[in-house]
Amino acid sequence: MKINVLIFTFLCFNISLFSQEFIYGGNIGNWVHDFAIDMDKTSDGSLIMTVDNQARYWTGGQYASDTFFGLHKIDKAGRLVWNFDFFRQKNGFEEYSISQTTLDENDNIYALIYTYQKDNPDTINGIVVYPGLNVAKIDPQGKPLWFRKIGTTDNNGSSILYKNGHLYVVSLYEGNITLGNKNLSSNNYYQCFMWMNMQGSDYLISKFDSNGNFINAISTGEDYPDIAIDATIDDNENIYFTGVSDYFAGCINAYSHITKVDKDLNIVWKKTISMQYNYDGLFYPTNIYLAKNQKLYVWGNFYQKDANIFNLNITCDCSSSGGYFGSCLLEINSTEGEYLRKMQLNNCSVNSNYGGSEDIRKHFTNGYMDELDGNLMVHTAFTGTLLIGDTTINSTYYTDFYNYNLQNLLLLSVSFNDLTPKHIATFTGDAKSYNFPGKIIADNNHNLYVSGTFSDNPLYVANSPIINNSGNNNYDVFYCKLLFNSQTSKINEIYQNKLEPEVYPNPCSTSLKYRNAEGIDKVRIIDLNGKIITEQEVTEENINVKSLNPGTYLIQLFDGDKMISKKIIIKK
């Protein structure tokens, strides 16, 4: 398993006047397909990364015996601490996969583990692992502690949630299942095109304590097949999950929905988001986030030009860009489940990151969300030309026989006041394929951790390159840490007894002068594309800017290697 890490600090300044400092970045991957699945942050700032490493199929031209469907710990400096090699391949088969992880207050990891090609239990490190879906507890050092059988035969869209010493799993199952003292059966349905009765998939919501002891489970769903998509939980242990029903039966109507379940697994409410005949214009809710304002934010995609969402007709014309999907962000009242507002994005994203999966979270362009400095951050993707407010951005373009736009990663800031989006950054590079967003995590120190799947080589994040391991523009997983609002208290604490250094006049024409510049020994000027125009030692009273082209620049003042101040200047 190859992991490259890039660790340095670089200030990126873009036209929207948002800035980020690149703290570190790295990749996890091998020579073929690797995909970002999940990411969690521990109490000490380390990351737990879940990766689908499909290179296992290609080692030495045969099925791999020494590659992993991986769980990785990355320390707070961006370096690999361990990878969970429990997921080693055996006998050329895909033995194990992870669908999602969560952490408790002691940084123990709870993971949903799915075993393939199994009719009987397996033993790993002396611990029994059952066929189908399992809940695993793994300590902070990567040692498995126990596994608990759920046993469902469908892993797609499964979610695991932790709150107040309890684990909740939202998954799918077909047929009959026994879990603890519960005997559950999914609904049968009549398959219209095959003219026969079939067993459909239903939702299974199960509850355990932190030691894996079974507490409760319920089954819910339609007569026709259901599919799970995403779930979240509040402080009172209410669960909110999204799904689509009649996903495969193909009879008359399909509809997407959101459901609230309380800690005793009683259904509080269920709301229809979108219903369409034969899936035309159906809204697929790929991600759900519960904000501090106790409102739910649901991100989703729709394929047709027109979609019906909460009885609103939404139009997205992506025909000119070669893309397929438009996206919407929905704001929903978490108490009653009532629709409040929407934000539409004609991002024209591609429909799939890799074929063969029935998991909508992997099949559609996601919009991963978290809160940073009072705004909702969204990590998604787009192709072609996208207008966000007054800002026009364009994806990269690959010229070959077909001449098509690529899919680039997009970071947005969305105001909670009016759902107005702002363009923060576009992550891109030189590729012949697509990039797909991964989970983001914000903390209280203005940091944003970003993950995703990329084929660029390199991928530029805040103008800093992350190298692709594949060597042939195949998919790798990246992770990075960005610092926003970088004039933080640490700098202010060191220089709290000094007046902040300044440069003037602004706007300027030929030169800049210093004020309160004691201890400053270096100055750097950067253009709007992040390019360093000049860097010079402070030996004179003036900074010569006569040779700069008219425009807007960023100036940084340094004491040694520590940046003390940064200012926007305008050259006339």
Coordinates of C-alpha atoms in Angstrom, one line a residue:
M1 CA 0.0 0.0 0.0
K2 CA 1.5 3.3 -1.1
I3 CA 0.8 6.5 0.8
N4 CA 2.4 9.8 -0.2
V5 CA 2.2 12.8 2.1
L6 CA 2.8 16.4 1.3
I7 CA 3.4 18.6 4.4
F8 CA 3.8 22.3 4.1
T9 CA 1.9 25.6 4.4
F10 CA 1.0 27.6 1.4
L11 CA -1.6 30.4 1.1
C12 CA -4.0 30.2 -1.7
F13 CA -5.9 33.4 -2.7
N14 CA -8.7 33.2 -5.2
I15 CA -10.9 35.7 -6.9
S16 CA -13.7 35.3 -4.4
L17 CA -11.4 36.6 -1.7
F18 CA -11.6 33.5 0.4
S19 CA -8.2 32.1 1.6
Q20 CA -7.0 28.8 2.8
E21 CA -3.7 27.6 4.1
F22 CA -2.7 24.1 2.9
I23 CA -1.4 22.4 6.1
Y24 CA -0.8 18.9 4.7
G25 CA -2.1 16.5 2.0
G26 CA -1.5 13.0 0.9
N27 CA -2.9 10.0 -0.9
I28 CA -3.8 6.4 -0.3
G29 CA -3.8 4.0 -3.2
N30 CA -2.1 1.6 -5.5
W31 CA -2.0 0.9 -9.2
V32 CA -5.6 0.6 -10.2
H33 CA -8.9 1.8 -8.7
D34 CA -9.0 3.2 -5.2
F35 CA -12.1 5.1 -3.8
A36 CA -12.7 7.2 -0.8
I37 CA -15.5 5.7 1.4
D38 CA -15.5 7.5 4.8
M39 CA -13.4 9.7 7.1
D40 CA -13.6 10.4 10.8
K41 CA -11.5 12.7 13.0
T42 CA -10.2 11.6 16.4
S43 CA -9.8 13.8 19.5
D44 CA -6.1 14.4 18.9
G45 CA -6.7 15.5 15.3
S46 CA -5.8 12.2 13.6
L47 CA -8.0 11.0 10.7
I48 CA -9.5 7.5 10.3
M49 CA -9.8 6.9 6.5
T50 CA -11.9 4.1 4.9
V51 CA -10.7 3.2 1.4
D52 CA -11.9 0.8 -1.3
N53 CA -8.7 -0.5 -2.7
Q54 CA -9.6 -2.3 -5.9
A55 CA -5.9 -2.8 -6.9
R56 CA -6.2 -6.1 -5.0
Y57 CA -7.5 -7.6 -8.3
W58 CA -4.5 -6.8 -10.3
T59 CA -1.3 -7.6 -8.4
G60 CA 1.0 -9.5 -10.6
G61 CA -1.7 -9.8 -13.2
Q62 CA -3.6 -12.1 -10.8
Y63 CA -5.9 -11.7 -7.9
A64 CA -4.1 -9.9 -5.1
S65 CA -3.1 -11.7 -1.9
D66 CA -1.5 -8.8 -0.1
T67 CA -3.6 -5.7 -0.7
F68 CA -6.4 -4.3 1.4
F69 CA -9.9 -2.9 1.6
G70 CA -8.4 -0.5 3.9
L71 CA -8.9 1.3 7.2
H72 CA -6.1 3.8 7.8
K73 CA -5.1 6.1 10.6
I74 CA -3.4 9.3 9.6
D75 CA -1.8 11.4 12.4
K76 CA -2.3 15.1 12.9
A77 CA 0.8 15.8 10.8
G78 CA -0.7 13.9 7.8
R79 CA 1.5 10.7 8.2
L80 CA 0.3 7.1 8.2
V81 CA 0.2 5.5 11.6
W82 CA -1.4 2.2 10.8
N83 CA -3.6 0.5 8.2
F84 CA -6.0 -2.2 9.3
D85 CA -4.5 -5.2 7.4
F86 CA -7.2 -7.4 8.8
F87 CA -8.8 -6.9 5.4
R88 CA -6.2 -8.9 3.6
Q89 CA -7.5 -10.8 0.6
K90 CA -7.7 -14.6 0.9
N91 CA -7.7 -17.1 -2.0
G92 CA -8.3 -14.4 -4.6
F93 CA -11.8 -13.5 -3.3
E94 CA -13.2 -10.2 -2.1
E95 CA -13.6 -11.3 1.5
Y96 CA -14.3 -8.1 3.3
S97 CA -15.4 -4.5 2.8
I98 CA -16.3 -1.6 5.0
S99 CA -19.3 0.6 4.3
Q100 CA -19.0 3.2 7.0
T101 CA -17.3 4.0 10.4
T102 CA -18.0 6.2 13.4
L103 CA -16.1 7.0 16.6
D104 CA -17.0 7.2 20.3
E105 CA -15.6 9.7 22.9
N106 CA -12.6 7.5 23.5
D107 CA -11.7 7.2 19.8
N108 CA -12.7 3.6 19.5
I109 CA -13.8 2.9 15.9
Y110 CA -17.1 1.2 15.1
A111 CA -17.2 -0.1 11.5
L112 CA -19.8 -1.9 9.4
I113 CA -18.0 -4.9 8.0
Y114 CA -19.5 -6.9 5.1
T115 CA -18.1 -10.4 4.3
Y116 CA -18.5 -11.9 0.9
Q117 CA -18.2 -15.4 -0.5
K118 CA -19.1 -16.9 2.9
D119 CA -21.6 -19.5 4.0
N120 CA -20.0 -20.1 7.4
P121 CA -18.4 -17.8 10.0
D122 CA -14.8 -16.9 9.6
T123 CA -12.2 -16.4 12.4
I124 CA -9.9 -13.3 12.4
N125 CA -7.4 -12.9 15.2
G126 CA -9.4 -15.4 17.1
I127 CA -12.6 -13.4 16.8
V128 CA -15.7 -14.8 14.9
V129 CA -16.9 -12.8 11.9
Y130 CA -20.2 -13.8 10.4
P131 CA -21.4 -13.9 6.8
G132 CA -23.1 -10.7 5.7
L133 CA -23.1 -7.5 7.7
N134 CA -21.3 -7.2 11.0
V135 CA -20.6 -4.4 13.5
A136 CA -17.0 -4.3 14.5
K137 CA -15.3 -2.5 17.4
I138 CA -11.7 -1.5 16.8
D139 CA -9.5 0.2 19.3
P140 CA -7.5 3.4 18.6
Q141 CA -4.4 1.3 17.8
G142 CA -6.2 -0.6 15.1
K143 CA -6.8 -3.8 17.1
P144 CA -10.2 -5.5 16.6
L145 CA -12.1 -6.1 19.9
W146 CA -15.3 -7.7 18.8
F147 CA -17.8 -8.4 16.0
R148 CA -21.5 -8.6 16.2
K149 CA -23.7 -10.3 13.6
I150 CA -26.4 -8.4 11.8
G151 CA -26.4 -10.9 9.0
T152 CA -28.2 -8.9 6.4
T153 CA -27.4 -9.8 2.8
D154 CA -27.4 -6.2 1.4
N155 CA -24.6 -3.8 2.4
N156 CA -25.4 -0.9 0.1
G157 CA -26.2 2.4 1.7
S158 CA -25.7 1.1 5.3
S159 CA -25.0 3.7 8.0
I160 CA -23.6 3.3 11.5
L161 CA -24.2 6.1 14.1
Y162 CA -22.9 6.5 17.7
K163 CA -24.5 8.6 20.4
N164 CA -24.5 8.5 24.3
G165 CA -23.1 4.9 24.5
H166 CA -25.5 3.5 21.8
L167 CA -24.9 2.3 18.3
Y168 CA -27.5 2.5 15.6
V169 CA -27.3 0.7 12.2
V170 CA -29.5 1.6 9.3
S171 CA -29.3 -1.1 6.7
L172 CA -31.3 -3.3 4.2
Y173 CA -32.3 -6.9 4.4
E174 CA -34.3 -9.4 2.3
G175 CA -36.3 -12.4 3.6
N176 CA -36.2 -13.6 7.2
I177 CA -33.8 -12.5 9.8
T178 CA -33.3 -13.1 13.5
L179 CA -31.5 -10.4 15.5
G180 CA -31.4 -10.8 19.3
N181 CA -35.0 -11.6 20.3
K182 CA -36.5 -10.2 17.1
N183 CA -37.7 -12.3 14.2
L184 CA -38.2 -10.0 11.2
S185 CA -39.4 -10.5 7.6
S186 CA -39.2 -8.2 4.7
N187 CA -42.2 -7.6 2.3
N188 CA -42.9 -9.5 -0.8
Y189 CA -43.8 -7.7 -4.0
Y190 CA -45.2 -8.5 -7.4
Q191 CA -42.6 -8.0 -10.2
C192 CA -44.4 -6.4 -13.1
F193 CA -42.1 -7.5 -15.9
M194 CA -41.3 -10.9 -14.6
W195 CA -44.9 -11.7 -13.6
M196 CA -44.0 -13.3 -10.3
N197 CA -43.8 -12.6 -6.6
M198 CA -40.4 -11.8 -5.3
Q199 CA -38.8 -10.9 -1.9
G200 CA -38.1 -7.2 -1.6
S201 CA -35.5 -5.3 0.4
D202 CA -36.7 -3.5 3.5
Y203 CA -35.0 -1.2 6.0
L204 CA -33.6 -2.7 9.2
I205 CA -32.8 -0.3 12.0
S206 CA -30.9 -2.0 14.9
K207 CA -29.6 -0.7 18.2
F208 CA -26.7 -2.0 20.3
D209 CA -24.7 -0.7 23.3
S210 CA -21.1 0.1 23.0
N211 CA -20.1 -3.4 24.0
G212 CA -22.1 -4.8 21.1
N213 CA -25.1 -6.1 23.2
F214 CA -28.3 -6.1 21.2
I215 CA -31.0 -3.8 22.4
N216 CA -33.7 -3.5 19.7
A217 CA -34.5 -3.7 16.0
I218 CA -37.4 -2.7 13.7
S219 CA -38.2 -3.4 10.1
T220 CA -39.9 -0.8 7.9
G221 CA -40.4 -0.2 4.2
E222 CA -42.7 -0.5 1.2
D223 CA -44.0 -3.7 -0.5
Y224 CA -41.7 -2.9 -3.3
P225 CA -37.9 -2.8 -2.9
D226 CA -36.3 -0.1 -0.8
I227 CA -32.8 1.3 -0.9
A228 CA -30.9 3.0 2.0
I229 CA -28.9 6.1 1.3
D230 CA -27.7 8.1 4.2
A231 CA -28.4 8.8 7.9
T232 CA -27.6 11.1 10.8
I233 CA -28.4 11.4 14.5
D234 CA -29.1 14.2 17.0
D235 CA -28.2 14.6 20.7
N236 CA -31.5 13.0 21.8
E237 CA -30.7 10.0 19.6
N238 CA -33.3 10.7 17.0
I239 CA -32.3 9.1 13.7
Y240 CA -32.9 10.8 10.3
F241 CA -32.4 8.6 7.2
T242 CA -33.1 9.0 3.5
G243 CA -34.0 6.4 1.0
V244 CA -35.7 5.5 -2.3
S245 CA -38.5 3.0 -2.7
D246 CA -39.4 0.9 -5.7
Y247 CA -35.9 1.3 -6.9
F248 CA -35.6 -1.9 -8.9
A249 CA -39.2 -3.2 -9.4
G250 CA -39.8 -0.7 -12.2
C251 CA -43.6 -0.9 -12.0
I252 CA -45.3 2.5 -11.7
N253 CA -43.9 5.1 -9.3
A254 CA -40.6 5.5 -7.5
Y255 CA -40.3 8.0 -4.7
S256 CA -37.5 9.3 -2.4
H257 CA -38.2 10.1 1.2
I258 CA -36.8 11.1 4.6
T259 CA -37.8 9.4 7.9
K260 CA -37.3 10.3 11.6
V261 CA -37.0 7.5 14.2
D262 CA -36.7 8.1 17.9
K263 CA -34.2 6.3 20.3
D264 CA -36.8 3.6 21.0
L265 CA -37.0 3.0 17.3
N266 CA -40.5 4.4 16.9
I267 CA -41.2 6.1 13.6
V268 CA -41.9 9.8 14.3
W269 CA -42.6 10.9 10.8
K270 CA -41.9 10.0 7.1
K271 CA -42.0 12.6 4.4
T272 CA -42.0 12.2 0.6
I273 CA -39.4 14.3 -1.1
S274 CA -39.9 13.4 -4.8
M275 CA -42.2 11.0 -6.7
Q276 CA -42.0 10.4 -10.4
Y277 CA -43.3 7.9 -13.0
N278 CA -40.6 5.5 -14.2
Y279 CA -37.9 7.5 -12.3
D280 CA -38.0 10.4 -14.8
G281 CA -36.9 13.5 -12.8
L282 CA -36.7 11.6 -9.5
F283 CA -34.6 13.4 -6.9
Y284 CA -32.0 11.1 -5.3
P285 CA -31.0 12.3 -1.8
T286 CA -27.4 11.3 -1.5
N287 CA -26.3 13.1 1.7
I288 CA -28.0 14.4 4.9
Y289 CA -26.6 16.7 7.6
L290 CA -28.1 18.0 10.8
A291 CA -26.8 21.5 11.5
K292 CA -26.4 23.3 14.8
N293 CA -29.5 25.3 14.1
Q294 CA -31.3 21.9 14.3
K295 CA -32.4 22.0 10.7
L296 CA -31.7 19.2 8.3
Y297 CA -29.9 19.8 5.0
V298 CA -30.3 17.2 2.3
W299 CA -28.2 17.1 -0.8
G300 CA -29.3 15.3 -3.9
N301 CA -29.3 14.9 -7.6
F302 CA -31.8 14.6 -10.4
Y303 CA -31.2 13.2 -13.9
Q304 CA -33.9 14.6 -16.1
K305 CA -34.1 18.3 -17.2
D306 CA -37.2 18.7 -14.9
A307 CA -37.7 17.3 -11.4
N308 CA -40.4 17.5 -8.9
I309 CA -39.1 18.2 -5.3
F310 CA -41.6 18.8 -2.5
N311 CA -44.2 19.7 -5.3
L312 CA -41.8 22.3 -6.7
N313 CA -40.8 22.0 -10.4
I314 CA -37.0 22.2 -10.7
T315 CA -35.3 22.7 -14.1
C316 CA -31.7 22.0 -14.9
D317 CA -30.5 22.0 -18.5
C318 CA -27.1 20.3 -18.7
S319 CA -27.3 19.4 -22.4
S320 CA -24.7 22.0 -23.4
S321 CA -22.0 20.8 -21.0
G322 CA -22.1 17.1 -21.7
G323 CA -23.1 16.4 -18.1
Y324 CA -26.0 14.6 -16.7
F325 CA -27.1 15.6 -13.2
G326 CA -28.2 18.7 -11.5
S327 CA -28.1 19.1 -7.7
C328 CA -30.3 20.7 -5.0
L329 CA -29.7 21.4 -1.4
L330 CA -32.9 21.2 0.7
E331 CA -33.5 22.7 4.1
I332 CA -36.0 20.7 6.3
N333 CA -37.4 21.3 9.7
S334 CA -36.1 18.4 11.9
T335 CA -39.0 18.6 14.4
E336 CA -41.9 18.1 11.9
G337 CA -40.1 17.2 8.7
E338 CA -41.5 20.1 6.8
Y339 CA -39.8 21.5 3.7
L340 CA -38.4 25.1 4.2
R341 CA -36.1 26.2 1.3
K342 CA -33.9 25.0 -1.5
M343 CA -30.7 26.0 -3.2
Q344 CA -30.3 24.7 -6.8
L345 CA -27.0 24.0 -8.5
N346 CA -26.8 23.3 -12.2
N347 CA -23.5 21.5 -11.8
C348 CA -24.1 18.9 -14.5
S349 CA -22.2 16.1 -12.8
V350 CA -21.6 12.7 -14.1
N351 CA -23.7 9.9 -12.9
S352 CA -21.3 7.3 -11.5
N353 CA -17.8 6.9 -10.2
Y354 CA -17.6 3.3 -11.0
G355 CA -20.0 0.7 -12.4
G356 CA -21.5 -2.3 -10.7
S357 CA -22.5 -0.6 -7.4
E358 CA -26.1 -0.2 -6.3
D359 CA -25.1 2.2 -3.6
I360 CA -26.4 5.7 -4.5
R361 CA -23.7 7.3 -2.4
K362 CA -21.2 5.8 -4.7
H363 CA -23.2 6.0 -7.9
F364 CA -24.1 9.7 -7.8
T365 CA -22.2 13.0 -7.2
N366 CA -22.4 13.6 -3.5
G367 CA -22.6 16.8 -1.5
Y368 CA -20.7 16.2 1.7
M369 CA -21.5 18.9 4.3
D370 CA -20.2 20.3 7.6
E371 CA -20.2 23.7 9.3
L372 CA -17.2 26.1 9.3
D373 CA -17.2 29.6 10.9
G374 CA -21.0 29.9 10.8
N375 CA -21.4 28.7 7.2
L376 CA -22.5 25.4 5.6
M377 CA -19.6 24.0 3.6
V378 CA -20.4 21.6 0.7
H379 CA -17.9 19.4 -1.1
T380 CA -19.3 18.4 -4.5
A381 CA -18.3 18.3 -8.2
F382 CA -19.3 19.8 -11.5
T383 CA -18.6 19.7 -15.2
G384 CA -18.7 22.3 -17.9
T385 CA -19.5 25.9 -17.0
L386 CA -21.1 26.8 -13.7
L387 CA -22.3 30.2 -12.5
I388 CA -22.3 30.8 -8.7
G389 CA -23.5 34.3 -7.9
D390 CA -21.4 36.5 -10.0
T391 CA -18.6 34.0 -10.3
T392 CA -18.2 31.8 -13.4
I393 CA -16.1 28.7 -13.1
N394 CA -15.1 26.2 -15.8
S395 CA -14.1 22.6 -15.4
T396 CA -11.0 21.3 -17.2
Y397 CA -11.3 20.0 -20.7
Y398 CA -9.8 16.9 -22.3
T399 CA -9.2 17.0 -26.0
D400 CA -9.4 13.7 -27.8
F401 CA -11.7 12.1 -30.4
Y402 CA -14.7 12.9 -28.2
N403 CA -13.6 16.2 -26.7
Y404 CA -15.3 16.3 -23.3
N405 CA -15.4 18.2 -20.1
L406 CA -13.9 16.5 -17.0
Q407 CA -15.5 16.5 -13.6
N408 CA -13.7 18.7 -11.1
L409 CA -14.1 19.0 -7.3
L410 CA -15.9 22.0 -5.9
L411 CA -15.9 23.5 -2.4
L412 CA -18.8 25.8 -1.6
S413 CA -19.8 28.0 1.3
V414 CA -23.6 28.3 1.8
S415 CA -25.1 31.0 4.0
F416 CA -27.6 29.7 6.6
N417 CA -29.4 33.0 6.3
D418 CA -30.6 32.7 2.7
L419 CA -28.8 29.6 1.3
T420 CA -26.8 31.7 -1.0
P421 CA -23.7 29.7 -2.3
K422 CA -20.2 31.1 -2.7
H423 CA -17.4 29.6 -4.6
I424 CA -14.5 28.8 -2.2
A425 CA -12.2 26.6 -4.3
T426 CA -12.0 24.3 -7.3
F427 CA -9.6 21.3 -6.9
T428 CA -8.2 20.2 -10.3
G429 CA -5.2 19.1 -12.3
D430 CA -4.3 17.3 -15.4
A431 CA -6.5 14.2 -16.0
K432 CA -8.3 12.1 -18.6
S433 CA -11.1 11.0 -16.2
Y434 CA -13.2 12.3 -13.3
N435 CA -12.8 13.3 -9.7
F436 CA -15.4 12.5 -7.0
P437 CA -16.0 14.3 -3.7
G438 CA -15.4 12.7 -0.3
K439 CA -16.4 13.5 3.2
I440 CA -15.3 16.8 4.9
I441 CA -14.9 17.5 8.6
A442 CA -14.6 21.0 10.2
D443 CA -13.3 21.8 13.7
N444 CA -13.5 24.7 16.0
N445 CA -10.0 26.0 15.0
H446 CA -11.0 27.0 11.5
N447 CA -9.6 23.8 10.0
L448 CA -11.4 21.8 7.2
Y449 CA -10.4 18.3 6.5
V450 CA -11.2 17.2 2.9
S451 CA -11.2 13.8 1.3
G452 CA -12.1 12.4 -2.1
T453 CA -11.3 10.3 -5.2
F454 CA -9.1 11.7 -7.9
S455 CA -7.6 10.8 -11.2
D456 CA -5.6 14.0 -11.7
N457 CA -1.8 13.7 -11.5
P458 CA -1.2 15.8 -9.7
L459 CA -4.3 17.1 -8.0
Y460 CA -4.0 20.8 -7.0
V461 CA -5.6 21.6 -3.6
A462 CA -5.1 25.3 -2.7
N463 CA -2.4 25.3 -5.4
S464 CA -0.5 22.5 -3.7
P465 CA 0.1 19.2 -5.6
I466 CA -1.0 15.8 -4.4
I467 CA 0.5 13.0 -6.4
N468 CA -1.5 10.2 -7.9
N469 CA 0.1 6.8 -7.2
S470 CA -1.5 4.9 -10.1
G471 CA 0.9 6.3 -12.7
N472 CA -1.9 6.1 -15.4
N473 CA -4.5 8.5 -14.2
N474 CA -6.5 5.8 -12.4
Y475 CA -8.3 6.6 -9.2
D476 CA -6.6 7.3 -5.9
V477 CA -7.8 8.6 -2.6
F478 CA -6.7 12.0 -1.3
Y479 CA -6.9 13.7 2.1
C480 CA -5.8 17.2 3.1
K481 CA -6.1 19.7 5.9
L482 CA -6.9 23.4 5.1
L483 CA -6.8 26.3 7.6
F484 CA -9.3 29.1 7.0
N485 CA -9.1 32.6 8.5
S486 CA -5.4 32.0 9.1
Q487 CA -4.7 35.1 11.3
T488 CA -5.6 33.0 14.3
S489 CA -5.1 33.5 18.0
K490 CA -1.7 31.8 17.9
I491 CA -0.2 34.6 15.9
N492 CA -1.9 37.2 18.0
E493 CA -0.7 35.6 21.2
I494 CA 2.9 35.8 20.2
Y495 CA 2.6 39.4 19.1
Q496 CA -0.1 40.6 21.4
N497 CA 2.1 43.4 22.8
K498 CA 3.0 44.7 19.4
L499 CA 1.0 46.7 17.0
E500 CA 0.3 44.8 13.8
P501 CA 2.6 45.6 10.9
E502 CA 1.1 47.4 8.0
V503 CA 2.0 48.5 4.5
Y504 CA 0.7 51.7 2.8
P505 CA -0.5 53.5 0.7
N506 CA -3.2 51.3 -0.6
P507 CA -3.9 51.6 -3.6
C508 CA -0.3 52.1 -4.5
S509 CA 1.5 53.0 -7.7
T510 CA 5.3 52.7 -7.4
S511 CA 6.2 51.7 -3.8
L512 CA 4.9 50.6 -0.4
K513 CA 6.1 51.7 3.0
Y514 CA 6.1 49.9 6.3
R515 CA 4.4 50.8 9.6
N516 CA 5.1 48.9 12.9
A517 CA 7.6 46.7 11.0
E518 CA 9.9 45.8 13.9
G519 CA 11.0 42.2 13.6
I520 CA 9.8 41.8 10.0
D521 CA 12.6 40.5 7.8
K522 CA 10.9 39.2 4.6
V523 CA 8.0 40.2 2.3
R524 CA 6.2 38.1 -0.3
I525 CA 3.7 39.3 -2.9
I526 CA 1.3 36.7 -4.5
D527 CA -1.1 37.2 -7.4
L528 CA -4.8 36.0 -7.5
N529 CA -3.7 32.6 -8.9
G530 CA -1.5 31.9 -5.9
K531 CA 1.7 32.6 -7.9
I532 CA 4.6 34.2 -6.0
I533 CA 5.5 37.3 -7.9
T534 CA 8.3 38.5 -5.7
E535 CA 10.0 37.6 -2.4
Q536 CA 12.6 39.9 -0.8
E537 CA 14.3 40.6 2.4
V538 CA 13.3 43.7 4.3
T539 CA 16.5 45.9 4.0
E540 CA 15.0 49.2 3.0
E541 CA 12.1 51.3 4.1
N542 CA 10.2 50.8 0.8
I543 CA 8.9 47.9 -1.3
N544 CA 9.3 48.5 -5.0
V545 CA 6.0 47.6 -6.8
K546 CA 6.6 49.6 -9.9
S547 CA 7.0 46.6 -12.1
L548 CA 3.7 44.9 -11.0
N549 CA 0.9 44.9 -13.5
P550 CA -2.2 46.8 -12.3
G551 CA -4.5 44.6 -10.3
T552 CA -5.1 43.0 -6.9
Y553 CA -2.4 41.2 -4.9
L554 CA -1.8 39.6 -1.6
I555 CA 1.2 40.7 0.5
Q556 CA 2.7 38.6 3.3
L557 CA 5.1 39.8 6.0
F558 CA 7.4 37.3 7.8
D559 CA 9.4 37.2 10.9
G560 CA 11.8 34.3 10.0
D561 CA 9.6 31.5 8.7
K562 CA 6.5 32.8 10.6
M563 CA 4.0 34.8 8.7
I564 CA 2.9 37.7 10.9
S565 CA 0.6 39.6 8.7
K566 CA -1.1 39.5 5.3
K567 CA -2.9 42.3 3.4
I568 CA -4.7 42.8 0.2
I569 CA -3.2 45.5 -1.9
I570 CA -4.2 47.1 -5.2
K571 CA -1.7 48.3 -7.7
K572 CA -2.9 51.2 -9.8

